[in-house]
XYZ file of C-alpha atoms in Angstrom:
358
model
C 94.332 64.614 84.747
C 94.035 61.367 86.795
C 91.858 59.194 84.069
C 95.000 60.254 82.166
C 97.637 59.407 84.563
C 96.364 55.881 85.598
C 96.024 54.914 81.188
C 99.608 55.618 81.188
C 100.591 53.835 84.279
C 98.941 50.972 82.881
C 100.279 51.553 78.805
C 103.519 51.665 81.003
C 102.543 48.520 82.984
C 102.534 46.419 79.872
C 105.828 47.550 78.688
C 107.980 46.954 81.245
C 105.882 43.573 82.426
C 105.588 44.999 86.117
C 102.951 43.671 87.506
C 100.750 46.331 89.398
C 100.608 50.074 88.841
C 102.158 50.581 92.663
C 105.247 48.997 91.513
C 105.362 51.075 88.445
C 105.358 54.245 90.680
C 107.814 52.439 93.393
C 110.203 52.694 90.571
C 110.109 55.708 89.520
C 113.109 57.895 90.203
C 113.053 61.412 91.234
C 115.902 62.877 89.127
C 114.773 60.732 85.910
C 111.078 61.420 84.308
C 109.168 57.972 84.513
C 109.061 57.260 80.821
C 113.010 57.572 80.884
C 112.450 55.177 84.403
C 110.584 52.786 82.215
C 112.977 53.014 79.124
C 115.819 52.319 81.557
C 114.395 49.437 83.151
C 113.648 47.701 79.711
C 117.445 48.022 78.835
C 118.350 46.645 82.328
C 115.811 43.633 81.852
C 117.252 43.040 77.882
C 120.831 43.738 78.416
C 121.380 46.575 76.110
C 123.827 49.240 77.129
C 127.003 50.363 76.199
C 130.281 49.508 77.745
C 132.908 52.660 78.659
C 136.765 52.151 80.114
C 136.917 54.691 82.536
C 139.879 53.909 84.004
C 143.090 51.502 82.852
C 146.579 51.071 85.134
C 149.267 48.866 84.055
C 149.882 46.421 86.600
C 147.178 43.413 87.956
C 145.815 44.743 91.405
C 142.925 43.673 93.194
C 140.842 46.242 93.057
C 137.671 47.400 95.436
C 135.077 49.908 94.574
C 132.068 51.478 96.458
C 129.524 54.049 95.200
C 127.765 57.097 97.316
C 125.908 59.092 95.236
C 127.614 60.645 92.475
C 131.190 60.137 93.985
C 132.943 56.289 93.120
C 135.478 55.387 95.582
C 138.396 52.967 94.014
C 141.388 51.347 95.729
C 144.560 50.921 93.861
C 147.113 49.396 95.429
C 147.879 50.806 99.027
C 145.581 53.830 98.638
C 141.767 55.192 97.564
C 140.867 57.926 95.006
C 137.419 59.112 95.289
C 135.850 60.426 91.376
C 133.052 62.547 90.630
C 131.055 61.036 87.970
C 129.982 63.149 85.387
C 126.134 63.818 85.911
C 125.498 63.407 81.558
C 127.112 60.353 80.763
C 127.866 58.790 84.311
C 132.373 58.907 83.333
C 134.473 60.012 85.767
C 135.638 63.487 85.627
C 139.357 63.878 84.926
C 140.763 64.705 88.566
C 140.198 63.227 91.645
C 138.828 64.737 94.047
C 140.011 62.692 97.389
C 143.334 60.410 97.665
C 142.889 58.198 101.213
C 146.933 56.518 101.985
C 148.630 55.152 104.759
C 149.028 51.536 104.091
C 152.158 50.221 103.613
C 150.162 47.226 101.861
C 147.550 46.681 99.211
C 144.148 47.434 100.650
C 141.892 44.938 100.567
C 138.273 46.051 101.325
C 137.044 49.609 102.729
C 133.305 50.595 103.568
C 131.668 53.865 103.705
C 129.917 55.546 106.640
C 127.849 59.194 106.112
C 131.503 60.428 107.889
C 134.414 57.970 107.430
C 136.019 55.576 105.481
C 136.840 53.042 106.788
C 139.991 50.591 104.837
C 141.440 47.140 105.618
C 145.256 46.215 104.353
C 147.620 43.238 103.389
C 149.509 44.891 106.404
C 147.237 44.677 109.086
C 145.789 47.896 109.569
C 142.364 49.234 109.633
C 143.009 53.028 109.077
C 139.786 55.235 109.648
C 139.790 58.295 107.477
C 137.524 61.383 108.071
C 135.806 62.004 104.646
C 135.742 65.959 105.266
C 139.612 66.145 106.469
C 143.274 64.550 105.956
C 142.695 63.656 109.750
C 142.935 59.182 110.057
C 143.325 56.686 112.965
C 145.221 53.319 112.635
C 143.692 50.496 114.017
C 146.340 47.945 114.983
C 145.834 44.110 115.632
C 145.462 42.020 113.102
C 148.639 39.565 112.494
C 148.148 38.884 108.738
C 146.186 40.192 106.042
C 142.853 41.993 106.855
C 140.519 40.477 104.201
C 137.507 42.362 105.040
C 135.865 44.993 106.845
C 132.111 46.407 107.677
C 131.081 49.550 110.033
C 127.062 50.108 110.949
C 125.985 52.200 113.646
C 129.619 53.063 115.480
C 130.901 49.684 115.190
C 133.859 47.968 113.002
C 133.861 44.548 112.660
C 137.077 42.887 110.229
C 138.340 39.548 109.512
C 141.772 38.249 108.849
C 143.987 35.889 107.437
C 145.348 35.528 111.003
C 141.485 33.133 111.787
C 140.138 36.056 113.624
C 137.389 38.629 113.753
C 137.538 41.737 115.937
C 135.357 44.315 116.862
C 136.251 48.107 117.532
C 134.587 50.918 118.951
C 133.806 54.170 116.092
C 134.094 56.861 118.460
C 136.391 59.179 119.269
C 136.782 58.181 123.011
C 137.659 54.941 122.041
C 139.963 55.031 118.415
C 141.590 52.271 117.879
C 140.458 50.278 120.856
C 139.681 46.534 120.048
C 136.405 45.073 122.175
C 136.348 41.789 121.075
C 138.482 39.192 119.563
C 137.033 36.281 118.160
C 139.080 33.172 117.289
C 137.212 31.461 113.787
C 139.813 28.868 113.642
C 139.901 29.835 109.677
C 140.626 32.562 107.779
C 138.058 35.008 107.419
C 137.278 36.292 103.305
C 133.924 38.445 103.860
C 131.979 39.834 106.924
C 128.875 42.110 107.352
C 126.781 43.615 109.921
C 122.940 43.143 110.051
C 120.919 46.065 109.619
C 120.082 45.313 113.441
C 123.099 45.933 114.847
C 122.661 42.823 117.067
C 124.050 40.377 114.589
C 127.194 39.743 112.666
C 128.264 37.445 109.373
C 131.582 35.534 109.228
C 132.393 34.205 105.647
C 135.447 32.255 106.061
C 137.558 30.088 103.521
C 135.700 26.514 104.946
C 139.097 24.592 105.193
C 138.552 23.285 108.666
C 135.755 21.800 110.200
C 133.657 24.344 110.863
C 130.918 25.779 108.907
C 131.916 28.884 106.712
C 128.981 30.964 107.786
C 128.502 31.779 111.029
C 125.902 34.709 112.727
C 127.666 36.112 115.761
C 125.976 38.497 118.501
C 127.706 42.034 118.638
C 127.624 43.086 122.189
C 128.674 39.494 123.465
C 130.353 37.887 120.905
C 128.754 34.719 121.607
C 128.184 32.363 118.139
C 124.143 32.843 117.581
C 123.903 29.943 114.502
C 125.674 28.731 111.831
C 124.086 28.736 108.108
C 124.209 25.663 105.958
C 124.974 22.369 106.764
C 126.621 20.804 103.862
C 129.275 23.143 102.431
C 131.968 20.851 100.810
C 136.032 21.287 101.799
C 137.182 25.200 100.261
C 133.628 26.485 99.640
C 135.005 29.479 101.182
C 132.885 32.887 101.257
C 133.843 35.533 99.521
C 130.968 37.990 99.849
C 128.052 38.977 102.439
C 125.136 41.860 101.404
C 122.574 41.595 104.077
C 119.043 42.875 102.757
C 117.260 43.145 105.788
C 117.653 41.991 109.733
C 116.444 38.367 108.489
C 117.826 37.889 104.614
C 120.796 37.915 103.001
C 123.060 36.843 100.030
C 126.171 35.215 99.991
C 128.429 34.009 97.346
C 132.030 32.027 96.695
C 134.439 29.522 95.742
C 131.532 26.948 95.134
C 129.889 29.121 92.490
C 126.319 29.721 94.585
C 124.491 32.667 95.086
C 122.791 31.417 98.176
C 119.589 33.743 99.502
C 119.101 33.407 102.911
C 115.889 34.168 105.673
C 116.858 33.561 109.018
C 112.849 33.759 110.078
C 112.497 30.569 107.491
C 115.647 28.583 108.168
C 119.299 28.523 109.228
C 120.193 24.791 108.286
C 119.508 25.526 104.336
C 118.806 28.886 102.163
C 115.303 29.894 100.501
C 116.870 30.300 97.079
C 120.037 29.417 94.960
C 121.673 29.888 92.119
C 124.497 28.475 90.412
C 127.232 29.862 88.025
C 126.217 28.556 84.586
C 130.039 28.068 83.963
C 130.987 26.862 87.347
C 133.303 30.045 88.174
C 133.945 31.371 91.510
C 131.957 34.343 92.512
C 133.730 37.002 93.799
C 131.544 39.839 94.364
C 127.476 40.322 94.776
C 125.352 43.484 95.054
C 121.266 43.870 95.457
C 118.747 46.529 94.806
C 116.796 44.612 98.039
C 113.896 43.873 95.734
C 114.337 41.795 92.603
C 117.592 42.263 91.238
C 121.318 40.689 92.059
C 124.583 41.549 89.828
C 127.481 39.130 90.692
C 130.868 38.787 89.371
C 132.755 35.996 88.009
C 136.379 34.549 88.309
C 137.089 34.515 84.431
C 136.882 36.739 81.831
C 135.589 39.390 83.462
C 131.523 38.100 83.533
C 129.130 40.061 85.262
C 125.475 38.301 85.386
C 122.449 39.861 86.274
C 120.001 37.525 87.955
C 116.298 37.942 88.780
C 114.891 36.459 92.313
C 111.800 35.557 90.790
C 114.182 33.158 88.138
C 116.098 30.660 88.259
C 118.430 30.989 85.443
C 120.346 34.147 85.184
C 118.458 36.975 83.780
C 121.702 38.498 81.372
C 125.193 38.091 80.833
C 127.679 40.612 79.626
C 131.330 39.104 79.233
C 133.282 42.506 79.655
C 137.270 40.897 79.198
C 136.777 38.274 76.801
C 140.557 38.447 75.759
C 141.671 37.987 79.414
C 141.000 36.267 82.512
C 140.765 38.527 85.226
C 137.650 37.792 87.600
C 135.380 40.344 88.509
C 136.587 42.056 92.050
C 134.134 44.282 92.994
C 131.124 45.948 91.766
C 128.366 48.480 92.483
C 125.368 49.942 90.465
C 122.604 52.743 90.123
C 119.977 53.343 88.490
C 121.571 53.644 84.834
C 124.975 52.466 85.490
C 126.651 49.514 86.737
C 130.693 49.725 87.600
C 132.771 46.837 87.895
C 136.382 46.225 88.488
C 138.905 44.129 86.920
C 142.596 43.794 87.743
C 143.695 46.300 85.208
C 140.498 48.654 84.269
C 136.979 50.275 85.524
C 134.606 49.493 82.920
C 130.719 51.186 83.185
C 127.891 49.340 81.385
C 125.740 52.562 81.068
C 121.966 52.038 80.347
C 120.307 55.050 79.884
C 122.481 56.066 76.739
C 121.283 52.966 74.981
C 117.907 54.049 75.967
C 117.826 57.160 74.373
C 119.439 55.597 71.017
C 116.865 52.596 71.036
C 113.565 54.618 72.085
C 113.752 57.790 69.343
């Protein structure tokens, strides 16, 4: 009955502290009943969950990890295994179910389209591997290390040790041709593509004179802006997640989360926030709407932060016995994976839920 319905939005409005019954529904999730939604959210905003190792190897790599669905994708040295997660308890299931090689190197980043992969190595290459087949194209000319890669709308763009950035064409015409090469005159650590397709982020390592972030137009290559205008000597970037055409978040060596809007201002962010223990920040990922996760340099810290805060929101320390930083990360609604040098941990939400609520 609708009376009904709206007296338990609301009952559920007071619970979880959103603050309009819209919202409530916004967040509902169609493969989890909305008091389970609700439940979840509560352990998200109070930190309770339980930590899993779903995965340990015996030598410190540098590990990347993307999420698509209910498949993770994890690089391991010089290739990728791809895991189903297990749809009860969000673990992986024993066997892999994809292995993507041909790197004679570590990789070092790799994106997902709806029909490649897309991997950058410490030898290179950018190899582009059909999801659906063994079939892969290598990409050749980079002269050192490529850091970092992104692909949106039939375009790569990667950055390299070597202080450049190159474009290529994603089509099958044109494998493995390079359009543009862009000299950055300092080694690139993070790039991403704008929702747009017009624009392009450089994140570089900021030990020349020149500012680390710098919006480049696609088609002509010609520099657009910079961002910032006081980043001190080896604030270097590390990270890039655009949210729209107009904001995104960027993170690094000078332990700021910075939150960007290009429509506001390109000389100085809208928001910041700093690492409470003045660590690096490796990695960042956004639900575009409230949340941020980010991973620290030591001990394995993830934080969650809240846009509408400025102190971070939780804190769970998941290697306090060693010092491996936080590589990568990724979340969904009841899980959040994040990669150390030597193990996958989960921090799985809903199973504390159902132990907390009975």
């Amino acid at each position: 009955r609708p009376t009904h319905r709206i007296t338990e939005l609301r009952r559920l409005r007071r619970v979880t502290g959103i603050h309009s019954i819209r919202d409530v529904i916004k967040t509902a999730c169609p493969s989890i009943p909305l008091k389970d939604r609700v439940r979840v959210s509560h352990n998200w905003n109070h930190g309770v969950c339980r930590k899993d190792v779903l995965l340990k190897w015996k030598i410190n790599l540098l590990p990347w990890i993307q999420l698509d669905c209910d498949v993770l994708y994890l690089s391991q040295a010089a290739n990728i295994s791809a895991y189903h997660l297990r749809a009860e308890g969000g673990k992986l299931q024993n066997n892999r179910v994809a292995l993507f090689s041909g790197h004679q190197e570590d990789v070092c980043r790799f994106t997902l389209t709806d029909t490649h992969l897309i991997s950058a190595g410490g030898d290179g290459k950018i190899i582009v591997h059909d999801r659906g087949s063994d079939y892969s194209v290598e990409y050749y000319g980079h002269n050192q290390e490529v850091n970092c890669i992104d692909c949106k709308g039939g375009v790569i763009v990667s950055g390299s040790r070597d202080k450049t950035a190159k474009i290529w064409a994603l089509a099958p015409d044109r494998f493995g041709q390079c359009l543009h090469t862009i000299p950055t005159y300092d080694r690139v650590w993070s790039v991403a593509i704008s929702p747009s397709l017009c624009n392009f982020v450089t994140g570089t390592a900021c030990c020349e004179n020149f500012s680390p972030l710098r919006i480049w137009d696609t088609e002509r290559c010609h520099l657009v802006s910079c961002l910032g205008t006081e980043f001190r000597r080896g604030a270097g970037v590390l990270d890039i997640a655009y949210e729209s055409p107009f904001q995104l978040l960027t993170c690094g060596y000078d332990t700021f989360i910075r939150y960007w809007d290009l429509r506001v201002s390109t000389r100085k962010c809208v928001m910041e926030w700093e690492e409470p223990h003045d660590s690096t920040l490796y990695c960042i990922k956004s639900d575009k709407n409230h949340m941020i996760a980010s991973g620290s340099s030591y001990y394995g810290v993830v934080r969650l932060w809240d846009k509408r805060q400025t102190r971070c929101l939780q804190m769970f320390q998941l290697a306090p016995t060693t010092s491996s930083p936080v590589y990568s990360l990724c979340f969904n609604t009841t899980h959040l994976y994040a990669a150390l040098a030597s193990v996958l941990y989960s921090l799985d939400f809903r199973t504390a839920a159902s132990q907390s609520w009975k």
